[in-house]
Tab-separated table of N, CA, C and O in Angstrom:
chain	number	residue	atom	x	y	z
A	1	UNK	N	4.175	-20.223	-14.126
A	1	UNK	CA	5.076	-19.795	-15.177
A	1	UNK	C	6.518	-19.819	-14.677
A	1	UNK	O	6.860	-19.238	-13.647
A	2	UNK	N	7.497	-20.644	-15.593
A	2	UNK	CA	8.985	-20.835	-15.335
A	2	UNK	C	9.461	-19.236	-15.028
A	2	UNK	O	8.847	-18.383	-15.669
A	3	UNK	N	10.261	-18.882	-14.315
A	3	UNK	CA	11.171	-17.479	-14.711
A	3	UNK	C	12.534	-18.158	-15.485
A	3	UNK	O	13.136	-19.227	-15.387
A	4	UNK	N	12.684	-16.816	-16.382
A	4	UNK	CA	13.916	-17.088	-16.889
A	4	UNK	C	14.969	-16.579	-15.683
A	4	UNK	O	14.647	-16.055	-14.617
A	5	UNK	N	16.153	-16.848	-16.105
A	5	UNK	CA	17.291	-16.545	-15.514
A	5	UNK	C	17.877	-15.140	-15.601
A	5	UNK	O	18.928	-14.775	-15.075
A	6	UNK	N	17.228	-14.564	-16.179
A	6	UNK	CA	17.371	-12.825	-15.987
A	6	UNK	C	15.934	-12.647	-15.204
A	6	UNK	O	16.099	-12.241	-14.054
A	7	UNK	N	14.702	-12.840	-15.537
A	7	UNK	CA	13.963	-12.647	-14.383
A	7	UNK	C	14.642	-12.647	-13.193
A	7	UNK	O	14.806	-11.593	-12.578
A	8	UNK	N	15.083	-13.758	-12.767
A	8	UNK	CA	15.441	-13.904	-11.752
A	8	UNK	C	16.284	-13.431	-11.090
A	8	UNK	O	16.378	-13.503	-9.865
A	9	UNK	N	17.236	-12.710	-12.091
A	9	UNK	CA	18.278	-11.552	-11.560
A	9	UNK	C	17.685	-10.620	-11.494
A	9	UNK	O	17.927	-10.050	-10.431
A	10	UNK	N	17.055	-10.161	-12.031
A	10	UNK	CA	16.384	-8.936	-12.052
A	10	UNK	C	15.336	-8.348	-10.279
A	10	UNK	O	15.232	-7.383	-9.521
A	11	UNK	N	14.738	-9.941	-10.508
A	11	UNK	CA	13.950	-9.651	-9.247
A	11	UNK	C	15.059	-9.897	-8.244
A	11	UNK	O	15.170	-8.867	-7.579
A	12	UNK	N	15.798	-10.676	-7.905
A	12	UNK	CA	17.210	-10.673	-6.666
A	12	UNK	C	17.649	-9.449	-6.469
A	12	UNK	O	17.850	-9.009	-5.337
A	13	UNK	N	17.872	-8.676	-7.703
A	13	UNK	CA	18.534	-7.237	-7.326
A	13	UNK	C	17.497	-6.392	-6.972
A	13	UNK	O	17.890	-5.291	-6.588
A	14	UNK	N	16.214	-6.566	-6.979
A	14	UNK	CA	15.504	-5.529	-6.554
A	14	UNK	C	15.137	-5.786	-5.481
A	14	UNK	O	14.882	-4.852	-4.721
A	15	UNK	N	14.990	-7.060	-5.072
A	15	UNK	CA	14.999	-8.013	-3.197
A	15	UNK	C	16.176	-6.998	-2.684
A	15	UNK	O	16.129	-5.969	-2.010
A	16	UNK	N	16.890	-7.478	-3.086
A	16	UNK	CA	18.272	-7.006	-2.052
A	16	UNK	C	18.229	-5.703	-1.621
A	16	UNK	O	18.202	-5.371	-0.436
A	17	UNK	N	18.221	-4.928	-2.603
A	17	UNK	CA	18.112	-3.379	-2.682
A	17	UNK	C	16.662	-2.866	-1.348
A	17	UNK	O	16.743	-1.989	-0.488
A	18	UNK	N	15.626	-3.676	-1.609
A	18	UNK	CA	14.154	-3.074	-0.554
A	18	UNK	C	14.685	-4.085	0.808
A	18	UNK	O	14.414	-3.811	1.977
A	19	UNK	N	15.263	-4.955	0.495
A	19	UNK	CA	15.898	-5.898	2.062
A	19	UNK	C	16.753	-5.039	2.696
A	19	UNK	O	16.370	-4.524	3.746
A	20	UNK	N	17.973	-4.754	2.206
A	20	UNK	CA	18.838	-3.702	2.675
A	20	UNK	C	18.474	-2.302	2.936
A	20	UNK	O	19.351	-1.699	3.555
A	21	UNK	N	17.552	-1.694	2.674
A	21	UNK	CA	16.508	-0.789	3.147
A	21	UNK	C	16.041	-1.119	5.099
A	21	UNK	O	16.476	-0.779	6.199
A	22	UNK	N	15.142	-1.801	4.652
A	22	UNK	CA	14.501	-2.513	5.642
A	22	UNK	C	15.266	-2.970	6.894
A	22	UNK	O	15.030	-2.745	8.081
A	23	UNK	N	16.519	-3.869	6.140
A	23	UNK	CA	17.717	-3.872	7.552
A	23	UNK	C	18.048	-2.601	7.889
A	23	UNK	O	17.349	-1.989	8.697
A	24	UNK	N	19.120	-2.051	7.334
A	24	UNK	CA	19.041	-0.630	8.176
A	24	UNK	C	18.060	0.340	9.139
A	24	UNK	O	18.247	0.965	10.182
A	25	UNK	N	17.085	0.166	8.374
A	25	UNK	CA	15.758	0.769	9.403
A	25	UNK	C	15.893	-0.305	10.738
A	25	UNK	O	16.134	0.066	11.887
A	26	UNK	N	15.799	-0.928	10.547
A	26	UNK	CA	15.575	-1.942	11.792
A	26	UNK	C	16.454	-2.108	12.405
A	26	UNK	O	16.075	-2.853	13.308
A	27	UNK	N	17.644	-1.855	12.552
A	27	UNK	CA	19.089	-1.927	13.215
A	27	UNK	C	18.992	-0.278	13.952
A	27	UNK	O	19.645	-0.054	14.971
A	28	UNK	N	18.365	0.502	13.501
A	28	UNK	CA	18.413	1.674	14.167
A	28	UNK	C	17.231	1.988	15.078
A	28	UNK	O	17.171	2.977	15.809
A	29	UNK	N	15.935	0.680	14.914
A	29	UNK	CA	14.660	0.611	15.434
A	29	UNK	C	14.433	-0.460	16.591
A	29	UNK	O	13.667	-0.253	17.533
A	30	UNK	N	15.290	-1.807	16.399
A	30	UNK	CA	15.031	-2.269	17.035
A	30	UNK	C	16.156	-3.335	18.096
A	30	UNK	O	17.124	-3.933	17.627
A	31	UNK	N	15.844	-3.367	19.220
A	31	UNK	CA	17.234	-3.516	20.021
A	31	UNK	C	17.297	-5.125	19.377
A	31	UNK	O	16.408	-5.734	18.783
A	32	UNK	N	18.940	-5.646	19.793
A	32	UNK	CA	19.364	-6.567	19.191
A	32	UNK	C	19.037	-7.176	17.912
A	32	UNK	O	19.357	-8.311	17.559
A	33	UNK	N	18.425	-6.393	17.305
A	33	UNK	CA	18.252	-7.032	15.951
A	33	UNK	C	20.218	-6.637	14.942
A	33	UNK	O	20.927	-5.632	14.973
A	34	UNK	N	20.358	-7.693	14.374
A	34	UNK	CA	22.004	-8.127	13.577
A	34	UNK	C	21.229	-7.807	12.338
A	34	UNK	O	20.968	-6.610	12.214
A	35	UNK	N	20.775	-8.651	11.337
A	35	UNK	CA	20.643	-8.532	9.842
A	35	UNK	C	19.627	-9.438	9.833
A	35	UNK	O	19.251	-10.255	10.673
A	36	UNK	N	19.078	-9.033	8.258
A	36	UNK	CA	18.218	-10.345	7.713
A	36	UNK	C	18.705	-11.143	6.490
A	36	UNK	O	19.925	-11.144	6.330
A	37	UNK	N	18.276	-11.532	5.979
A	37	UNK	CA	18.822	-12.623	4.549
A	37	UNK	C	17.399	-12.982	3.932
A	37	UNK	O	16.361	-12.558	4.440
A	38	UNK	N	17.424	-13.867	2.696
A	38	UNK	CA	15.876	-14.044	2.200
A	38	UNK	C	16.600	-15.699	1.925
A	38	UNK	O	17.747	-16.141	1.997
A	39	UNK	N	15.583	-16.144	1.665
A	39	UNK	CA	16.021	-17.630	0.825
A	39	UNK	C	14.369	-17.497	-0.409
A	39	UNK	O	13.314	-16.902	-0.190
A	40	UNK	N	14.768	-18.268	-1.572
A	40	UNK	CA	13.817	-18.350	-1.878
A	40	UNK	C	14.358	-19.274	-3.454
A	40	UNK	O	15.356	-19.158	-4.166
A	41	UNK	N	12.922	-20.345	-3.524
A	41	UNK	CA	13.082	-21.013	-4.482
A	41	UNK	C	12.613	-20.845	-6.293
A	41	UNK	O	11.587	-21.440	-6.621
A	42	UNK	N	13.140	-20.292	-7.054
A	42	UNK	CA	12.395	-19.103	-8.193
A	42	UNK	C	11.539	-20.587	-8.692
A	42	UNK	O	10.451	-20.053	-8.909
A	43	UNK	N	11.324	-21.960	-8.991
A	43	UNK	CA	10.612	-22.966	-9.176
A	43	UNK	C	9.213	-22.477	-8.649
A	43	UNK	O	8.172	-22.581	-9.298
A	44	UNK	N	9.307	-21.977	-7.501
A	44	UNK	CA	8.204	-21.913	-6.838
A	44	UNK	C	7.988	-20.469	-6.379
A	44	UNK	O	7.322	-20.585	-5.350
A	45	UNK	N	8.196	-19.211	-6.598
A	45	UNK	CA	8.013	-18.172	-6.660
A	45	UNK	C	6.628	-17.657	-6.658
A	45	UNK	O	5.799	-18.212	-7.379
A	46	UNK	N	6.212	-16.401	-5.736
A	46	UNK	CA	6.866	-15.826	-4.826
A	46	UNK	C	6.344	-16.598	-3.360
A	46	UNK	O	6.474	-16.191	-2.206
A	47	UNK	N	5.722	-17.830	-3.850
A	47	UNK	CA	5.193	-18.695	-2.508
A	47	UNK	C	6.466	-18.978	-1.583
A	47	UNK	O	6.707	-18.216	-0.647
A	48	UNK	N	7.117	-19.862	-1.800
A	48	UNK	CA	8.533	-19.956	-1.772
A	48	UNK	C	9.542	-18.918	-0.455
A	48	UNK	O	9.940	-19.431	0.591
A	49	UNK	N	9.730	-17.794	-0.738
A	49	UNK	CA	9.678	-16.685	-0.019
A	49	UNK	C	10.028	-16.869	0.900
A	49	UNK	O	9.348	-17.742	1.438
A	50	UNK	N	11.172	-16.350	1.789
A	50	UNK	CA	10.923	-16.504	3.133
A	50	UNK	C	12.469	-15.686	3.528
A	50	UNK	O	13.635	-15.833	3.161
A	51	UNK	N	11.569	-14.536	4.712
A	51	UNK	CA	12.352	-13.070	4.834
A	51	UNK	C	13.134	-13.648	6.397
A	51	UNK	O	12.273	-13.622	7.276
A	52	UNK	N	14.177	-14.029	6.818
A	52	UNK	CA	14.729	-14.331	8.336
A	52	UNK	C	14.700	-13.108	8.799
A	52	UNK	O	15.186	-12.374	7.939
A	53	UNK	N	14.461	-12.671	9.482
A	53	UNK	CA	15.485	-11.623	10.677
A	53	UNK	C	16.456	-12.206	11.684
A	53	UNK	O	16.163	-13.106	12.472
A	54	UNK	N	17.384	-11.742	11.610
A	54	UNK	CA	18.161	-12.138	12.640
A	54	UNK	C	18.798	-11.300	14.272
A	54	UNK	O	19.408	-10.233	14.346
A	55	UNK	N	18.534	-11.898	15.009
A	55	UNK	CA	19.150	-11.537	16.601
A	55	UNK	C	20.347	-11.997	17.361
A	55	UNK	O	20.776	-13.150	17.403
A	56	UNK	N	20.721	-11.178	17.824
A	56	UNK	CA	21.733	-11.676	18.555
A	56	UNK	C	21.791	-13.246	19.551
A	56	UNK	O	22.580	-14.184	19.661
A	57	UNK	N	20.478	-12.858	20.141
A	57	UNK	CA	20.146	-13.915	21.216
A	57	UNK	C	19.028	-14.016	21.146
A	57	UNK	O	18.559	-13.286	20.273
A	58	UNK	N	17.948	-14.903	21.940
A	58	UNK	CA	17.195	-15.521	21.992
A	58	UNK	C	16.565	-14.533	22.897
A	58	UNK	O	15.556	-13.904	22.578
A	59	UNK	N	17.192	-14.406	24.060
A	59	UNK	CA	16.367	-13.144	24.756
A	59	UNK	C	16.191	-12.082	24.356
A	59	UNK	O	15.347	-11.463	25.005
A	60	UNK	N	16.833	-11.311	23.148
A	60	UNK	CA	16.384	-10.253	22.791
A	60	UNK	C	15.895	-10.239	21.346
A	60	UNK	O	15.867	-9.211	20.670
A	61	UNK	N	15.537	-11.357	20.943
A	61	UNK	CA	14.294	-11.587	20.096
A	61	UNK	C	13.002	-11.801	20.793
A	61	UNK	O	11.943	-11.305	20.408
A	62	UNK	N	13.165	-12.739	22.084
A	62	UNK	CA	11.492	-12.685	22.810
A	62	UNK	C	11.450	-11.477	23.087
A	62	UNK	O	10.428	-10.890	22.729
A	63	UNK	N	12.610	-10.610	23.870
A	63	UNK	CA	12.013	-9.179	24.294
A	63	UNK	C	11.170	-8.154	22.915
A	63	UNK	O	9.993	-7.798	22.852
A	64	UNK	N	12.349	-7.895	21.912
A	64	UNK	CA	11.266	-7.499	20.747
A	64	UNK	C	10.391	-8.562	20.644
A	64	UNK	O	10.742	-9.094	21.697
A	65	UNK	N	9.405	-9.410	20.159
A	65	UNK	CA	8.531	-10.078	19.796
A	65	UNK	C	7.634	-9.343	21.053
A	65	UNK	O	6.765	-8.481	20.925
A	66	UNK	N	8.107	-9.934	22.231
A	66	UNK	CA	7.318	-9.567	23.197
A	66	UNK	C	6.767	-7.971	23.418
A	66	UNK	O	5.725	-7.658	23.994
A	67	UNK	N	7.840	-6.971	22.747
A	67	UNK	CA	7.344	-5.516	23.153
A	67	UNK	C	6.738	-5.256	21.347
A	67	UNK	O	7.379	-4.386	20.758
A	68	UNK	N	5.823	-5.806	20.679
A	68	UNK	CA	5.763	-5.746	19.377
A	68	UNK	C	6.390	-5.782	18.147
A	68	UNK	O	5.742	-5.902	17.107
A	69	UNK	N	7.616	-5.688	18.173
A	69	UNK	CA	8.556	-5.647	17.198
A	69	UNK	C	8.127	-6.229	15.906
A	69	UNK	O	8.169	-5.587	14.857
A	70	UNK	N	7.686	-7.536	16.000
A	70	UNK	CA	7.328	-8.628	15.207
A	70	UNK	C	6.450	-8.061	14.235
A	70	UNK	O	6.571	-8.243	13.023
A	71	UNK	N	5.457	-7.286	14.849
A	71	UNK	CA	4.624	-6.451	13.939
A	71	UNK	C	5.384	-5.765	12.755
A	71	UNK	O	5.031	-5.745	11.576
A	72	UNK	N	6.493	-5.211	13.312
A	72	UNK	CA	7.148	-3.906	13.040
A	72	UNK	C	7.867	-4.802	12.078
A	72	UNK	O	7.850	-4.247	10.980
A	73	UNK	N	8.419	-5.819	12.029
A	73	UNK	CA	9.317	-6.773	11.120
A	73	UNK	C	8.162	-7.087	9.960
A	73	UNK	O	8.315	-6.759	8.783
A	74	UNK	N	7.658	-7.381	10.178
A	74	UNK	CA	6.513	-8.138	9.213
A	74	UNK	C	5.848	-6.673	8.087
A	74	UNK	O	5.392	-6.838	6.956
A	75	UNK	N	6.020	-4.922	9.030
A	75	UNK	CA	5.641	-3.986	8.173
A	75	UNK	C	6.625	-3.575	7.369
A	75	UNK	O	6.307	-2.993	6.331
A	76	UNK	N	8.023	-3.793	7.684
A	76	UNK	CA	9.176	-3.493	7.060
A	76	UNK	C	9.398	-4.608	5.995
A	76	UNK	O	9.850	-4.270	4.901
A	77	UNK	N	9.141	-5.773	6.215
A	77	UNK	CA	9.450	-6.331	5.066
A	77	UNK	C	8.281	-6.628	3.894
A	77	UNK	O	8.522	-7.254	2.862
A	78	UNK	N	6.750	-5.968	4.302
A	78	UNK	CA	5.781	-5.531	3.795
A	78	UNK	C	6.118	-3.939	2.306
A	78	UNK	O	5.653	-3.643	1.205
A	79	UNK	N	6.935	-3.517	3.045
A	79	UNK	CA	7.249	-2.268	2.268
A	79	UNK	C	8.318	-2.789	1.099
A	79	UNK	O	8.372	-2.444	-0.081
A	80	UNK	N	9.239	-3.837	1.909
A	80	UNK	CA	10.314	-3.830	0.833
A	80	UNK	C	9.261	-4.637	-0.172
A	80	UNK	O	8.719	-3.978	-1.059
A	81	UNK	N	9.027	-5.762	-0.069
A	81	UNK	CA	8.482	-6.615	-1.170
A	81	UNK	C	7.620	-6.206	-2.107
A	81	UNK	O	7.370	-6.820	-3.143
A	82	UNK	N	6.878	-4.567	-1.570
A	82	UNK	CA	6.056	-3.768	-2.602
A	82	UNK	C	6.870	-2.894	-3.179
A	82	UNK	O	6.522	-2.417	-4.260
A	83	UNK	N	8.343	-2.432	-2.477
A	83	UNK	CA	8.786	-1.826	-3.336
A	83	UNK	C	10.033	-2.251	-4.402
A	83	UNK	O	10.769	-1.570	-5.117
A	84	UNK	N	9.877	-4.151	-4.090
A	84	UNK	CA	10.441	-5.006	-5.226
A	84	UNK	C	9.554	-5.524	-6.101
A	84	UNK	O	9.892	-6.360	-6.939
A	85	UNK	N	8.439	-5.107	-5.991
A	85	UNK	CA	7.252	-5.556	-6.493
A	85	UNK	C	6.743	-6.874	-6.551
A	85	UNK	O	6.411	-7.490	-7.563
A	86	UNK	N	6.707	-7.310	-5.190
A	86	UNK	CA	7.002	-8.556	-4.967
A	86	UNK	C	5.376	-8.961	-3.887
A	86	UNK	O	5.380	-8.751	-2.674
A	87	UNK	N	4.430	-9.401	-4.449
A	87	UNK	CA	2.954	-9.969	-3.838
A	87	UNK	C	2.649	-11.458	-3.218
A	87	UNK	O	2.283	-12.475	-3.807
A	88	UNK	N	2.924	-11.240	-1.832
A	88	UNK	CA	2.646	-12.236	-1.465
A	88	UNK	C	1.279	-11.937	-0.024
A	88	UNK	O	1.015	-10.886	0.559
A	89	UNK	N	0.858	-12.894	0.096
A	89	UNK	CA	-0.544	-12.530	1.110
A	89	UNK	C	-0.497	-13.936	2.139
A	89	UNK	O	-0.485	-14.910	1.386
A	90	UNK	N	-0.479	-14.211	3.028
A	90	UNK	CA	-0.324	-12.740	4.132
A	90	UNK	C	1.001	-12.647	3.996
A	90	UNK	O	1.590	-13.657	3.610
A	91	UNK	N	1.864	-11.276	4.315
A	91	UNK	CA	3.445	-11.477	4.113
A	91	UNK	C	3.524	-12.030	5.332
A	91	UNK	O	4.223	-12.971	4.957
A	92	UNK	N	3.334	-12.312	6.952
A	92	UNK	CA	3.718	-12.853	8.062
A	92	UNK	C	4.325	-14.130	7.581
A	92	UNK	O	5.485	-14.518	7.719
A	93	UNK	N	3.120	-14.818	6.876
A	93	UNK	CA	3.689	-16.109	6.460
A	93	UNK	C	5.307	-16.587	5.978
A	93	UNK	O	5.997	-17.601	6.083
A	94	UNK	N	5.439	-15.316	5.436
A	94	UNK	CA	6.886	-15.023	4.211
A	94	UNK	C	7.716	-14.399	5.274
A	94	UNK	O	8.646	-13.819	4.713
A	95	UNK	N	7.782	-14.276	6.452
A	95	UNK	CA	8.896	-14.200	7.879
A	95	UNK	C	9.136	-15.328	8.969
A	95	UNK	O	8.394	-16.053	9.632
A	96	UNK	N	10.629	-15.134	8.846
A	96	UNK	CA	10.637	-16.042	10.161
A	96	UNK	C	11.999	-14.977	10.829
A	96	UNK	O	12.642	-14.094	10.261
A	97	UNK	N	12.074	-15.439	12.074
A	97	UNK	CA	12.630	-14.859	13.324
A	97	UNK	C	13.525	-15.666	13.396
A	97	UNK	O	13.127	-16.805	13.155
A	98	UNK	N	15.055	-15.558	13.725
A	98	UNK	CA	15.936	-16.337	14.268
A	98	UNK	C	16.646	-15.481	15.081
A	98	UNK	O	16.485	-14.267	15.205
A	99	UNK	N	17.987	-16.687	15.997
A	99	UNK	CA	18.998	-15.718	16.234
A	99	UNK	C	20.352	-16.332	16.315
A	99	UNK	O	20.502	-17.546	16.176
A	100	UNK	N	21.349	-15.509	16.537
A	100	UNK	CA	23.228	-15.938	16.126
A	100	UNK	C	22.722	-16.976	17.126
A	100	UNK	O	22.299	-18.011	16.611
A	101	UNK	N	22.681	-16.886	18.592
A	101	UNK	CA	22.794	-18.196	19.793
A	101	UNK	C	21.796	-19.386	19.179
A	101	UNK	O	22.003	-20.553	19.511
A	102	UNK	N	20.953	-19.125	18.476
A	102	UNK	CA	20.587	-20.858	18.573
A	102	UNK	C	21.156	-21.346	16.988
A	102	UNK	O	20.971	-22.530	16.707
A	103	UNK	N	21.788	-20.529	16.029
A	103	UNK	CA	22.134	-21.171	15.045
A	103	UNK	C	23.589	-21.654	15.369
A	103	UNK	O	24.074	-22.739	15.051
A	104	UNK	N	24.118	-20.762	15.979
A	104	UNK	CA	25.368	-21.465	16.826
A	104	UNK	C	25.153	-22.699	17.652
A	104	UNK	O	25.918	-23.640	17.440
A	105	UNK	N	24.264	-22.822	18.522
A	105	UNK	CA	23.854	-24.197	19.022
A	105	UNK	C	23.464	-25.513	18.790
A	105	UNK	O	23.710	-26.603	19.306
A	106	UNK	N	22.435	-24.890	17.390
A	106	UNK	CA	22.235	-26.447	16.738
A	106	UNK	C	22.900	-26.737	15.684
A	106	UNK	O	23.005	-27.908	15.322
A	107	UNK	N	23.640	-25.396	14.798
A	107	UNK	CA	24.395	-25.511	13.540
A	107	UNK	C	25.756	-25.422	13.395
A	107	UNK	O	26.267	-25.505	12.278
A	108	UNK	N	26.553	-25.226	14.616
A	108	UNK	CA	27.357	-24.723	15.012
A	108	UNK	C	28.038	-23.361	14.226
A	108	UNK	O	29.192	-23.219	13.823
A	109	UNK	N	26.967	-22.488	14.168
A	109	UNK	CA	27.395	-21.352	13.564
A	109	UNK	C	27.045	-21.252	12.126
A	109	UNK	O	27.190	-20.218	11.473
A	110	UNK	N	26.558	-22.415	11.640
A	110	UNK	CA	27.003	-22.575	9.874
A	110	UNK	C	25.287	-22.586	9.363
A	110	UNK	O	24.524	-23.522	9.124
A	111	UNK	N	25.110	-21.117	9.329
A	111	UNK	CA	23.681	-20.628	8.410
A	111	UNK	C	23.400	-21.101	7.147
A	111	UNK	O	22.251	-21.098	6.704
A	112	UNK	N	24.471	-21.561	6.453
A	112	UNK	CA	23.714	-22.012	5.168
A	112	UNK	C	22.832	-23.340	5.083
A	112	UNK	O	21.936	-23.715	4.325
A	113	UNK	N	23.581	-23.974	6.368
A	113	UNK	CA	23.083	-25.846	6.899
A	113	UNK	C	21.546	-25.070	7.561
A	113	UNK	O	20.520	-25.556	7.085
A	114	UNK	N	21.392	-24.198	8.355
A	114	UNK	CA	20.385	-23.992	9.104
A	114	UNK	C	19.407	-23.394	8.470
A	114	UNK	O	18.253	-23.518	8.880
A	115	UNK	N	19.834	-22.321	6.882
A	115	UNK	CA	18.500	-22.047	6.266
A	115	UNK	C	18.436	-23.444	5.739
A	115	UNK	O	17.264	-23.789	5.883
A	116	UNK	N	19.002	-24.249	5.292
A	116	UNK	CA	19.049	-25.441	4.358
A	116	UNK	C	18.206	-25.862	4.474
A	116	UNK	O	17.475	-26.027	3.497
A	117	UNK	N	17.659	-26.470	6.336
A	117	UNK	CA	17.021	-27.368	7.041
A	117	UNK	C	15.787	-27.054	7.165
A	117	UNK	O	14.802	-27.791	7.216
A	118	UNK	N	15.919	-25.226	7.241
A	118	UNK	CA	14.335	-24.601	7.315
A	118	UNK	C	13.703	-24.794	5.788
A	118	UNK	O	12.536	-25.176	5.697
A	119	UNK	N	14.327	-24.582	4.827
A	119	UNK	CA	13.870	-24.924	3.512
A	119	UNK	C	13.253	-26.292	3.216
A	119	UNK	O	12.329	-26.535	2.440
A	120	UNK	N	13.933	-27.121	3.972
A	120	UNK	CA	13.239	-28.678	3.875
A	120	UNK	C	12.517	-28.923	4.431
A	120	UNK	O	11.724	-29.819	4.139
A	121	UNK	N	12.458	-28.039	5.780
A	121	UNK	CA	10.658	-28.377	6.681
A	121	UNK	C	9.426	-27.470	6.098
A	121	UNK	O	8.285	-27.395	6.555
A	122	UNK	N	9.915	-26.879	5.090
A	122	UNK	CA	8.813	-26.040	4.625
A	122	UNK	C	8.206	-26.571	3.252
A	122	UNK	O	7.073	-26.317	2.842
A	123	UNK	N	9.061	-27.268	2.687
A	123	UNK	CA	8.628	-27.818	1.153
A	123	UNK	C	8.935	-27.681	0.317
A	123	UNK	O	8.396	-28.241	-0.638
């Protein structure tokens, strides 16, 4: 089923609102974690989906990943999407991990080229 274009506002403002939740918790939970962002295509909704977290560096995304964190990312953005009312299974699938040093490296800084690219290897 198409969404209309108020659907689609409707559900964005209620993303943002359980995302911005979720960042804050996690900026006070977990070391080097910066922010997250969502991308998502409403054509293809809520498959589509896809929650970044972002890190400073590369080493202190393996260190969280490595001391569980990842879990902890995947339960936080578990909460927001139920409390945007937003069903997707498994949510892991609907996360990915980045950080500022490698989007600076291969994008030279410029995130909109680097979600761009992740959007096109995904479909």
């Amino acid at each position: 089923m198409l969404l209309s274009k108020r659907d689609q506002a409707q559900i964005e403002r209620r993303l943002v609102v359980a995302l911005t939740d979720a960042c804050e918790t996690a900026k006070a939970e977990i070391a080097g974690f910066c922010w997250l962002t969502h991308e998502v295509d409403y054509t293809v909704f809520p498959s589509s989906l896809m929650v970044v977290w972002v890190f400073d560096t590369q080493a202190k995304k393996n260190q969280a990943l490595a001391s569980g964190q990842g879990e902890r990312m995947v339960e936080l953005t578990a909460v927001a999407l139920s409390e945007a009312d937003i069903h997707v299974s498994p949510v892991s699938a609907h996360v990915h991990v980045d950080t500022e040093e490698q989007c600076q490296h291969a994008n030279a800084g410029n995130w909109q080229q680097r979600l761009a690219r992740k959007r096109s290897t995904r479909g």
